[in-house]
Short mmCIF file of C-alpha atoms and ligand atoms in Angstrom, two decimals:
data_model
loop_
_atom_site.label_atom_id
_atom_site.label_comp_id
_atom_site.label_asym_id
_atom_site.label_seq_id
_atom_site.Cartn_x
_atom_site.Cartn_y
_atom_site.Cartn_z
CA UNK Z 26 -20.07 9.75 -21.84
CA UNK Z 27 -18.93 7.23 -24.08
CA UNK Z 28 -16.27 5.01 -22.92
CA UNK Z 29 -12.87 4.93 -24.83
CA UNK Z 30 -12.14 1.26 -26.00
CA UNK Z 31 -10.05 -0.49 -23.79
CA UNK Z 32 -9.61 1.94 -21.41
CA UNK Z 33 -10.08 -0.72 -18.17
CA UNK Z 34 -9.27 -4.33 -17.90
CA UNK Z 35 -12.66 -5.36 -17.30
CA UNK Z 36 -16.32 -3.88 -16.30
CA UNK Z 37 -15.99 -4.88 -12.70
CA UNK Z 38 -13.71 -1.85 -12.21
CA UNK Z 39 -16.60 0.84 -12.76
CA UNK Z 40 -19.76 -0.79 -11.48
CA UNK Z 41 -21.60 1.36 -9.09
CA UNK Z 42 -20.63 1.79 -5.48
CA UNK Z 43 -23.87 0.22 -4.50
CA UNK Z 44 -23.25 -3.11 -6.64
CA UNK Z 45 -19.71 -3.41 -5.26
CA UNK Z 46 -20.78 -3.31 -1.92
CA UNK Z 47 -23.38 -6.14 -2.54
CA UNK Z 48 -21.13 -8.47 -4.00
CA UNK Z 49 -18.30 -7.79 -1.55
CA UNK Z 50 -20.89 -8.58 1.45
CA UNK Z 51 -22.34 -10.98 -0.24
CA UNK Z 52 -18.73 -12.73 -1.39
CA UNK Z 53 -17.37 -11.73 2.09
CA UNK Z 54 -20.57 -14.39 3.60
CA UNK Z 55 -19.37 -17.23 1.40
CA UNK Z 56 -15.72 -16.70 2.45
CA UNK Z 57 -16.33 -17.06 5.70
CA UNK Z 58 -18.84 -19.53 5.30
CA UNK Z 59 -16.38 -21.82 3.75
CA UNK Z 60 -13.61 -21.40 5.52
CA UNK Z 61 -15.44 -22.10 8.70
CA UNK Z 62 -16.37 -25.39 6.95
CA UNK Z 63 -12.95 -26.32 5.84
CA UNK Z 64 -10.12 -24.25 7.71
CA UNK Z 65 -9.78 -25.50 11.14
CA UNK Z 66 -7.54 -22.14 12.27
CA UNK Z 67 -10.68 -20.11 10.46
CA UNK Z 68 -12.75 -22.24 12.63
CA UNK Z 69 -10.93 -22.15 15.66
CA UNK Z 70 -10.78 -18.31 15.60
CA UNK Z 71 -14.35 -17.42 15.19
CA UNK Z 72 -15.05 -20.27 17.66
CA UNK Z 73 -12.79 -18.37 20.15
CA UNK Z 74 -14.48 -15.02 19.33
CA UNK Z 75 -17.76 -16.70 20.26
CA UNK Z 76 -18.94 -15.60 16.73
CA UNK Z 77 -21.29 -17.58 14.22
CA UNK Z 78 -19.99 -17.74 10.69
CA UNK Z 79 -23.41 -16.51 9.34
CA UNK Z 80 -23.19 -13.58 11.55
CA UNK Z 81 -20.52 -11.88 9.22
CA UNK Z 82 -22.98 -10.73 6.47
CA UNK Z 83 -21.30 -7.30 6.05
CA UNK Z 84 -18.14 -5.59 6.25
CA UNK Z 85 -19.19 -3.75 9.59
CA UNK Z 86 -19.55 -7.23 10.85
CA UNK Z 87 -15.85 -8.01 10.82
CA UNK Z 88 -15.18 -5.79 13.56
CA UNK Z 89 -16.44 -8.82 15.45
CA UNK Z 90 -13.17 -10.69 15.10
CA UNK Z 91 -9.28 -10.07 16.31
CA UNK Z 92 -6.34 -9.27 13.90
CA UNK Z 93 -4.44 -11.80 12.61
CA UNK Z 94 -0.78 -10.93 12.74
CA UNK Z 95 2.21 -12.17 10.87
CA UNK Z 96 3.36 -14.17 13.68
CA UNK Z 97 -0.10 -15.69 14.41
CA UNK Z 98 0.43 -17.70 10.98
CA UNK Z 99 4.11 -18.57 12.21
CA UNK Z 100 2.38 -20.08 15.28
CA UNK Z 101 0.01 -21.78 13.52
CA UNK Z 102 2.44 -22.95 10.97
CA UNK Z 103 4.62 -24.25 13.58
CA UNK Z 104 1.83 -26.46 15.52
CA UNK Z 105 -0.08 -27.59 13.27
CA UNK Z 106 2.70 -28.39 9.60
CA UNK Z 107 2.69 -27.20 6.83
CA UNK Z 108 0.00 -25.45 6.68
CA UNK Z 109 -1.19 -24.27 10.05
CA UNK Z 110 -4.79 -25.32 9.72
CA UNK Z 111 -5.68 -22.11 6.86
CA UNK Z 112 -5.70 -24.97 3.86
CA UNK Z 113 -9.36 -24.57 3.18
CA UNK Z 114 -9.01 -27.62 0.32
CA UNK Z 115 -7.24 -30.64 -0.52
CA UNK Z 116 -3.52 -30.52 -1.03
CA UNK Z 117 -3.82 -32.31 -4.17
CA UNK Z 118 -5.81 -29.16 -5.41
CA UNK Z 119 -2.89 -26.66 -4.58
CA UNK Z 120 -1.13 -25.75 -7.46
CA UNK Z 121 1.89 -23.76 -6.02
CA UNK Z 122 3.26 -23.26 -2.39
CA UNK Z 123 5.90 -19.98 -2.13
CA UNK Z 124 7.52 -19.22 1.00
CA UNK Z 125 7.56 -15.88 2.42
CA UNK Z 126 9.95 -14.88 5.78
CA UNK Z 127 8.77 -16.78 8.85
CA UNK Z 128 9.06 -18.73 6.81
CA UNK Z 129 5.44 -18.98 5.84
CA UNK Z 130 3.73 -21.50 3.63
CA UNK Z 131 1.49 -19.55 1.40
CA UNK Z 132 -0.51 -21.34 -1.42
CA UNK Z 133 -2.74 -20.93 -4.50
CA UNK Z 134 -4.93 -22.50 -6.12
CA UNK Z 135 -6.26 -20.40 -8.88
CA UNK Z 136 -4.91 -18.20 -11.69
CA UNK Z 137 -5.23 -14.74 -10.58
CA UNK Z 138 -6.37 -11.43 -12.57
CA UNK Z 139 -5.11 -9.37 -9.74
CA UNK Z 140 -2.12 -7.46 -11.24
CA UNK Z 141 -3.34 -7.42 -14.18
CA UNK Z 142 -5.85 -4.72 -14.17
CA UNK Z 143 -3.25 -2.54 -12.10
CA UNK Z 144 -0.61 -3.60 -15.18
CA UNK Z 145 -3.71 -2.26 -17.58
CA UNK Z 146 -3.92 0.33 -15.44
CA UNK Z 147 -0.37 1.33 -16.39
CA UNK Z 148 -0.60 1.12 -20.01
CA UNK Z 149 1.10 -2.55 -20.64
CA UNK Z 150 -0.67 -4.11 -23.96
CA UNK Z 151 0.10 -6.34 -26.31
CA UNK Z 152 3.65 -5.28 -28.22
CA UNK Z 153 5.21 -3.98 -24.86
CA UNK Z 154 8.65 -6.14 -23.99
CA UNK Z 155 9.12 -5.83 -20.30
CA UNK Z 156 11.59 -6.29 -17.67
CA UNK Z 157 10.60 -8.08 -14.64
CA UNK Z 158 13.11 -7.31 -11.97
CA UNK Z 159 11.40 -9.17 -9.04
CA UNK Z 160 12.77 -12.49 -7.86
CA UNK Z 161 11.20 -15.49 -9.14
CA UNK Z 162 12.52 -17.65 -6.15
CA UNK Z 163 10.13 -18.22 -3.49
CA UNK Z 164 8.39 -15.40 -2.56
CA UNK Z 165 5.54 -14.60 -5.10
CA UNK Z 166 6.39 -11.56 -6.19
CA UNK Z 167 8.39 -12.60 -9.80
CA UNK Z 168 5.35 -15.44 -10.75
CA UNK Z 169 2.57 -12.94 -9.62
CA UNK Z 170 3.54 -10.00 -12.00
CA UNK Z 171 5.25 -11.94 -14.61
CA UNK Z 172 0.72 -13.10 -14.96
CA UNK Z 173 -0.16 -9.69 -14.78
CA UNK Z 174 2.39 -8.82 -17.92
CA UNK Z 175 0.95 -11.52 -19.59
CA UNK Z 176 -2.64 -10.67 -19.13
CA UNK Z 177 -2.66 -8.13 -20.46
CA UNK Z 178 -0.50 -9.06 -23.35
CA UNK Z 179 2.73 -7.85 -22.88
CA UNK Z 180 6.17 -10.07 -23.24
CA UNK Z 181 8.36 -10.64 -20.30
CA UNK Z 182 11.73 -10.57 -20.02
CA UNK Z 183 12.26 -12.81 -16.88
CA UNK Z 184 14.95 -11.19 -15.52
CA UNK Z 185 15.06 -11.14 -11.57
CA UNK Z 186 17.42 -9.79 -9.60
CA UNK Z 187 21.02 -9.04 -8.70
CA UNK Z 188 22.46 -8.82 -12.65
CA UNK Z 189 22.09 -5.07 -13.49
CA UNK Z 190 24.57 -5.45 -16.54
CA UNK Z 191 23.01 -7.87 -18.02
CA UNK Z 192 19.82 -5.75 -17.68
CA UNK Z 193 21.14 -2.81 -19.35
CA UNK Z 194 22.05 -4.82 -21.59
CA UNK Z 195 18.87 -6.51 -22.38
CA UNK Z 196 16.98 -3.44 -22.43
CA UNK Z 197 19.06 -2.29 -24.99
CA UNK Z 198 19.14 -5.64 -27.21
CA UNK Z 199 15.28 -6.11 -26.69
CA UNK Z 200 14.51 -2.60 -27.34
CA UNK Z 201 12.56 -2.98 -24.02
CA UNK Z 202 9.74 -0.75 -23.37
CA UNK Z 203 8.39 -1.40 -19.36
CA UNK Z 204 10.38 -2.02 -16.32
CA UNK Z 205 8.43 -3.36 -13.49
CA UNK Z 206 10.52 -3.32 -10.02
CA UNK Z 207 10.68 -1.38 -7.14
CA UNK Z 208 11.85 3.13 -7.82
CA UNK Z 209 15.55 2.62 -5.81
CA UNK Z 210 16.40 0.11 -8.31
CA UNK Z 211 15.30 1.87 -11.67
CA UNK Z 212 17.25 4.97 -10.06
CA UNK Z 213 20.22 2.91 -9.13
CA UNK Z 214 19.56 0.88 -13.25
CA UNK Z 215 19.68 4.93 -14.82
CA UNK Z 216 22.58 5.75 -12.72
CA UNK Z 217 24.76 2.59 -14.02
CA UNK Z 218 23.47 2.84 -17.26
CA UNK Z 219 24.59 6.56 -17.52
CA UNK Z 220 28.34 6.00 -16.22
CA UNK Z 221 28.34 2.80 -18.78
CA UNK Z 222 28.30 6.16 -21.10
CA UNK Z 223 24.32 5.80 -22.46
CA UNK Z 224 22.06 7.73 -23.42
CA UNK Z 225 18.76 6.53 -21.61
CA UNK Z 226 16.73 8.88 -24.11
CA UNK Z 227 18.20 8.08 -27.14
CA UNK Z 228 19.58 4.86 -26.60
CA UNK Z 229 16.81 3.17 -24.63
CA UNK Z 230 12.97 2.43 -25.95
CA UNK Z 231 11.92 2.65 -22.17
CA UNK Z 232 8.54 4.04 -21.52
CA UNK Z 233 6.11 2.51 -19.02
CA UNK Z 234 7.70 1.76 -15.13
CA UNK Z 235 5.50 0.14 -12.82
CA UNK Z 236 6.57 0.10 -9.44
CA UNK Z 237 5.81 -2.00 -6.02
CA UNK Z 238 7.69 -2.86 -3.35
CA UNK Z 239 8.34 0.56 -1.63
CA UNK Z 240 6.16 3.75 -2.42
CA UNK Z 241 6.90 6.00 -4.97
CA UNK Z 242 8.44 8.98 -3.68
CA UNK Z 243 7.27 12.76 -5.51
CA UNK Z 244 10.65 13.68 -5.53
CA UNK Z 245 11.73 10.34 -7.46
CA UNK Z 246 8.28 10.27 -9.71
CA UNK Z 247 9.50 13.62 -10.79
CA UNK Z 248 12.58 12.67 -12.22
CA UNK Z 249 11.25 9.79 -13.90
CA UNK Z 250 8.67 12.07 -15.24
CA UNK Z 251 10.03 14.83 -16.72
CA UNK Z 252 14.00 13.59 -17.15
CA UNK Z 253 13.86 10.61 -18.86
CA UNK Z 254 10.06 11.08 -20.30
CA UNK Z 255 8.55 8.15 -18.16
CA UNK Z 256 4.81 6.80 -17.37
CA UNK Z 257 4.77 5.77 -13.55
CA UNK Z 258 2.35 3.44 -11.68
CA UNK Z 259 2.30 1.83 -8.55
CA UNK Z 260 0.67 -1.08 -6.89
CA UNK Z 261 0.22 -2.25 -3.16
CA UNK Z 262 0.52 -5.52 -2.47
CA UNK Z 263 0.92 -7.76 0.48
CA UNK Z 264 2.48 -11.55 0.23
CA UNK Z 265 0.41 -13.05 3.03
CA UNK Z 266 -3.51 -12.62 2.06
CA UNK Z 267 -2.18 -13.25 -1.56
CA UNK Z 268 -1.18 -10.22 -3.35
CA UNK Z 269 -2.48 -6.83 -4.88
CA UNK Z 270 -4.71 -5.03 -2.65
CA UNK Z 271 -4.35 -1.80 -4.33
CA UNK Z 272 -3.20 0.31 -7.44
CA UNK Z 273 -2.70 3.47 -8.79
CA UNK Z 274 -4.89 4.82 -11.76
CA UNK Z 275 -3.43 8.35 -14.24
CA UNK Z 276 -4.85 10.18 -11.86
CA UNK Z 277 -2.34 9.51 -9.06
CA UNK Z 278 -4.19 10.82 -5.93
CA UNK Z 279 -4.27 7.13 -4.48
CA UNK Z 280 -4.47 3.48 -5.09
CA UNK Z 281 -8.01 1.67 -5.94
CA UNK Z 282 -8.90 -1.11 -3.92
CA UNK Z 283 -9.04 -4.79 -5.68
CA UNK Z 284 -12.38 -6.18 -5.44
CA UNK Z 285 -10.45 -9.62 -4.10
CA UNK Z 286 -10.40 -7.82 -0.85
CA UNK Z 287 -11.97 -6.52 1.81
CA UNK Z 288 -9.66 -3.52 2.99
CA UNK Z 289 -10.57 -1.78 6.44
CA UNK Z 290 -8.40 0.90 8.27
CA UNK Z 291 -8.35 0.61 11.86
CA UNK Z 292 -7.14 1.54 15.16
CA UNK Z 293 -4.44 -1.09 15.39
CA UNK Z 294 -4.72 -1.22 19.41
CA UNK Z 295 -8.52 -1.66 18.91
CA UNK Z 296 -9.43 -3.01 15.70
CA UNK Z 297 -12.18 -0.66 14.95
CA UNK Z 298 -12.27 0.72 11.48
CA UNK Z 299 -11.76 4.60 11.13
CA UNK Z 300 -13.54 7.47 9.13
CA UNK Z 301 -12.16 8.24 5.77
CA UNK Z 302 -9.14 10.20 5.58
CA UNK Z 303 -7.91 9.43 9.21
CA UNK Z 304 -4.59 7.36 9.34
CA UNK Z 305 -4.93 3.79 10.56
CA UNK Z 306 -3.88 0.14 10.09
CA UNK Z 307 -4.16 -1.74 6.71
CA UNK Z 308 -6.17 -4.67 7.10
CA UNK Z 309 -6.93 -7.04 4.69
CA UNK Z 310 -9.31 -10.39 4.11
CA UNK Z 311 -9.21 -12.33 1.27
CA UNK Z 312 -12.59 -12.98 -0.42
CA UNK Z 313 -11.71 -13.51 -3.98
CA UNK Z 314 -11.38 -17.72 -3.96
CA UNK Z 315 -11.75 -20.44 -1.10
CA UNK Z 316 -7.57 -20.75 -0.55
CA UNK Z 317 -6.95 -18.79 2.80
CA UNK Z 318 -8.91 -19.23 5.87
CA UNK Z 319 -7.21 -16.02 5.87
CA UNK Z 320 -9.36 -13.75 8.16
CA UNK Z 321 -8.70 -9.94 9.66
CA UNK Z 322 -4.69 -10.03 8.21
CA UNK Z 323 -3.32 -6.54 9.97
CA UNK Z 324 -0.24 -5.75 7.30
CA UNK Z 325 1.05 -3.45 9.96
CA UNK Z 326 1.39 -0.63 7.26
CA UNK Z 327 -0.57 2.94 7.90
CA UNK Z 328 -2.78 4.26 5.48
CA UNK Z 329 -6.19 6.13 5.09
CA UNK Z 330 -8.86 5.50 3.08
CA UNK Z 331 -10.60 7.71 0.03
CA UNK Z 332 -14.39 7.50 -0.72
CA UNK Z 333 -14.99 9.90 -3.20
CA UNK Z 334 -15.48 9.29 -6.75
CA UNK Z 335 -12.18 9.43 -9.10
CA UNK Z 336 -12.36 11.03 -12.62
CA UNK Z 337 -10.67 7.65 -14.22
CA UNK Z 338 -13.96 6.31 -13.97
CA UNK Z 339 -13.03 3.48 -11.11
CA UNK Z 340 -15.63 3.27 -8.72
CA UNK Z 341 -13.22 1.23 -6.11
CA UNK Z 342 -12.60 3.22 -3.03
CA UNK Z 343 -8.70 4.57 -2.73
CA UNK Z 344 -6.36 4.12 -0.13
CA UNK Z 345 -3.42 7.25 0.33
CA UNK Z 346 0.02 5.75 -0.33
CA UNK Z 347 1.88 4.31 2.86
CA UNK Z 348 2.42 6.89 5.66
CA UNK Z 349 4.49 4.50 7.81
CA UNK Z 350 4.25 1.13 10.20
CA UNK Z 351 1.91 1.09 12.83
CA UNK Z 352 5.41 0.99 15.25
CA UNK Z 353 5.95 4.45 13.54
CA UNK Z 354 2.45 5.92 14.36
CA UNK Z 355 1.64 8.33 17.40
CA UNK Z 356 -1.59 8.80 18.73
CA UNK Z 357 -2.70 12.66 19.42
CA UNK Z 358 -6.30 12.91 20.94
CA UNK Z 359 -7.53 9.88 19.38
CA UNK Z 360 -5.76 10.65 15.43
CA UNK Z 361 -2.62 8.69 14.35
CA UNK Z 362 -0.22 11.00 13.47
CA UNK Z 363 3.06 9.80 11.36
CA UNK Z 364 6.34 11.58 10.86
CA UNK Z 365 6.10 10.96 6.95
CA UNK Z 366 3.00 12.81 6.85
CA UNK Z 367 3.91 15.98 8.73
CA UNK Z 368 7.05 15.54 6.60
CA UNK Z 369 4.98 16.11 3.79
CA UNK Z 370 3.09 19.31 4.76
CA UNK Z 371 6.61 20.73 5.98
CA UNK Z 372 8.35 19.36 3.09
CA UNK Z 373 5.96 22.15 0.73
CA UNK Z 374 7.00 24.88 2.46
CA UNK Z 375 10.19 26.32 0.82
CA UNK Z 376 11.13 28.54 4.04
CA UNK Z 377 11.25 25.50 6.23
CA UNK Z 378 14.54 23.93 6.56
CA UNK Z 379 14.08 21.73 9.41
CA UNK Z 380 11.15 20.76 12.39
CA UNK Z 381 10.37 18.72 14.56
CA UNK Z 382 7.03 17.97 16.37
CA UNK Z 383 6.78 17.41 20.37
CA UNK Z 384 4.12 15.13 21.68
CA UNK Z 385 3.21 15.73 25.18
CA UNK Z 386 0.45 16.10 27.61
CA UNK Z 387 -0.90 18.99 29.60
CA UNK Z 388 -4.14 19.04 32.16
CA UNK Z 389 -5.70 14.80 30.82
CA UNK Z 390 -5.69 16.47 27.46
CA UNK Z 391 -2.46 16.02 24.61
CA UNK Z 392 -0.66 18.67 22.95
CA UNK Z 393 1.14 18.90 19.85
CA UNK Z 394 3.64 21.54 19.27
CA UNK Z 395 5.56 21.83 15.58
CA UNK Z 396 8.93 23.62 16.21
CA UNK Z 397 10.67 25.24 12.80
CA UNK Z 398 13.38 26.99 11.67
CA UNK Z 399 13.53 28.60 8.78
CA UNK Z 400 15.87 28.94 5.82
CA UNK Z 401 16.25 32.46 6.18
CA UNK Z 402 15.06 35.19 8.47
CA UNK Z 403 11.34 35.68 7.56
CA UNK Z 404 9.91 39.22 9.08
CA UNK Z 405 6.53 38.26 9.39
CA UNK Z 406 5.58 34.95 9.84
CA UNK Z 407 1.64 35.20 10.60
CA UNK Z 408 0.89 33.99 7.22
CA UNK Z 409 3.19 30.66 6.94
CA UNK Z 410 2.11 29.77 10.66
CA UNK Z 411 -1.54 30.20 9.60
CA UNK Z 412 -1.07 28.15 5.95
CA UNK Z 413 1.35 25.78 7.91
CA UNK Z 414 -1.53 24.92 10.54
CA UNK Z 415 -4.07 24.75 7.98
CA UNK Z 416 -2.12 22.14 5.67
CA UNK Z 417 -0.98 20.07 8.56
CA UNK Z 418 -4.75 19.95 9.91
CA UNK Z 419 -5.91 19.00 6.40
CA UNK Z 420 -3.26 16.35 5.82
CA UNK Z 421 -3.02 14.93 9.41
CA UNK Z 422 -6.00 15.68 10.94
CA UNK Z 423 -5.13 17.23 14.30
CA UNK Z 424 -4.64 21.15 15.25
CA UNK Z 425 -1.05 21.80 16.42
CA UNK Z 426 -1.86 23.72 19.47
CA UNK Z 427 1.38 25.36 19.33
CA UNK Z 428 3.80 26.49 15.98
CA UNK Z 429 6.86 27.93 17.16
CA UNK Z 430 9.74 29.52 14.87
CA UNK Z 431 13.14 28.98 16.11
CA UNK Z 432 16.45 30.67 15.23
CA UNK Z 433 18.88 28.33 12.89
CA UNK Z 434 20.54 25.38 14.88
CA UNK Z 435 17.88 25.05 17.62
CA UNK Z 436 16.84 22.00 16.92
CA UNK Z 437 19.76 19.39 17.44
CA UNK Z 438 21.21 17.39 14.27
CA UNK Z 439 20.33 13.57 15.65
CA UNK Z 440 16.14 14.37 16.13
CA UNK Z 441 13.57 12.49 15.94
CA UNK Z 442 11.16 14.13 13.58
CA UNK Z 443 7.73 13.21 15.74
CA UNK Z 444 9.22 12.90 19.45
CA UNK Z 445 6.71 11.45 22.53
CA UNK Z 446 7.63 12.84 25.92
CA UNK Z 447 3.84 12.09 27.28
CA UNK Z 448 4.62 10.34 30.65
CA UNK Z 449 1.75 8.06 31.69
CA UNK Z 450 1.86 7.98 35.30
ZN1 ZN B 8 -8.90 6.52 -10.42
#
């Protein structure tokens, strides 16, 4: 099949599966390598785990080390200024420092591709005028997509936050034709813009959104979609290891993973990756330049992974979109359940109006009961209960051993969607 011209940023997004994983093992040795050489944390960690640098030759091997957590690089941060000890280079070489909440002292070296072929991915080119609402003051975010925009051609309006009048009114004057910010705020842009009396059809030249930040919620994708006649995209990123780690292709069924990364999904209380499609911990290590002695980052966010093959044409494995925070995540007989993804099997069921699900344990062995009511009285429910238990097993990969239908107002008003009463004793 013959490619269409231009379709991805560059060839590294369809090699083979096979090629990828040589050059991410192979990349993922001269990481480590390096920072063991330069990074004194890198050093000090692997030196703690009793593990040899040249024993990490593939991405199995990582399950070798600990997580690094957020406040691991506070700590370091704090003992050892400004850096912490994950400088793998001479200061002199850094070209920009941001700082992130901690606050944390993240730097870079390089110029960077990485939004870009997400940015590609949502149709900016050359002749699109677009409106970067991220900030532009410390964090990375503003800088780090402003370079995407402009690899792939399109002109930025640097626009930032906090002024949505003088944003409406700049994407009027500039004819603008992408916004790149997070959903809330193009909903809350539309809603302004519409009681200033405009016509976001007519008026506006807005066609391409790109959105990070938060995920993109159906309901909200929808709208954008078929209301006001926009493209939608969306990107994962996370500030510490340095940026995008995954991003949405037109087939929206999942994010593809940037080769600049090695992405596991793990038990968070173990560190041991998971099979595809079970829900686990994002974790990320940089591999793409020698900046970060960054190692093992847990982002604390839930996803799962996706192995097979997408009909874009990426061979990248996908990750689902964000189910939750690893505080947020329940464990039934060895699965992570989260209340985001049962909300999304119940939330596709037009008789449901409300559930909840009850965690507890009977006889060593856990038991997961969904309790509904319904919208209306339903004669015979054999049929939902048997399509409601075969979604929920698909999506979240445990059997409810118990579906119960309950008469209106059963379930109090205050609940907690996924509810633990396990006692450990
Ligand atoms: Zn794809």
């Amino acid at each position: 099949m013959a490619v269409e011209p231009g379709r991805y940023f560059d060839e590294t997004e369809t090699i083979t599966p096979e090629a990828r994983e040589r050059l991410q093992n192979e990349n993922l040795y001269q990481a480590i390598g390096y920072a063991y050489r330069n990074a004194p944390f890198t050093r000090g960690l692997l030196d703690k785990a009793g593990v040899r640098p040249f024993s990490i030759r593939t991405v199995k091997d990582l399950e070798m080390l600990p997580i690094i957590r957020k406040n691991d690089l506070i700590e370091a941060q704090t003992a050892s200024p400004p850096f912490g000890g994950l400088l793998a280079f001479p200061v002199a070489e850094v070209e920009r420092v941001f700082i992130s909440p901690g606050p944390i002292y993240e730097f870079q070296s390089s110029s960077i591709q990485w939004f870009a072929r997400s940015m590609w991915a949502a149709g900016f080119r050359k002749g699109d005028i677009v409106v970067n609402t991220f900030t532009y003051h410390m964090s990375p975010a503003g800088t780090l997509f402003h370079e995407g925009l402009r690899q792939c051609g399109a002109t930025v309006v640097v626009m930032g936050t906090g002024n949505t009048d003088a944003l409406i009114k700049a994407m009027l004057d500039l004819q603008v034709t992408g916004f790149v910010g997070t959903p809330t705020y193009l909903m809350n842009v539309i809603k302004k813009a519409e009681e200033a009396g405009y016509n976001l059809i007519l008026k506006f030249a807005l066609k391409k959104t790109w959105f990070t930040g938060e995920m993109l919620p159906p309901s909200l994708r929808h709208i954008f979609e078929e209301t006001y006649h926009l493209s939608t995209s969306q990107a994962y990123a996370v500030t510490e290891p340095g940026g995008a780690i995954a991003y949405e292709c037109e087939e929206k069924s999942g994010l593809h993973l940037m080769d600049d990364y090695i992405v596991e999904i793990v038990d968070p209380q173990t560190g041991r990756r998971l099979k595809p499609g079970e829900v686990g911990e994002i974790v990320v290590t940089p591999i793409h330049n020698k900046s970060w002695g960054l190692v093992r980052f847990g982002t604390g966010d839930l996803s799962s992974l996706i192995t097979a093959p997408c009909s874009c044409g990426r061979t990248a494995h996908k990750i689902s979109g964000i189910v939750g925070r690893t505080g947020d995540a329940v464990k039934v007989r060895g699965m992570f359940v989260v209340a985001k993804q049962a909300e999304q099997v119940l939330g596709s069921f037009e008789q449901v109006a409300k559930f909840q699900i009850i965690v507890d344990r009977r006889a060593s062995r856990d038991e997961l009961c969904l309790k509904i009511e319904l919208n209306s009285e339903s004669g015979d429910t054999g049929k939902l209960e048997a399509d409601i238990d075969k979604k929920f097993q698909e999506v979240c990969r445990v059997k409810p051993d118990k579906i119960e239908f309950l008469p209106p107002g059963t379930i109090p008003e205050s609940h907690k969607t996924l509810e633990d009463i396990r006692k450990w004793e």
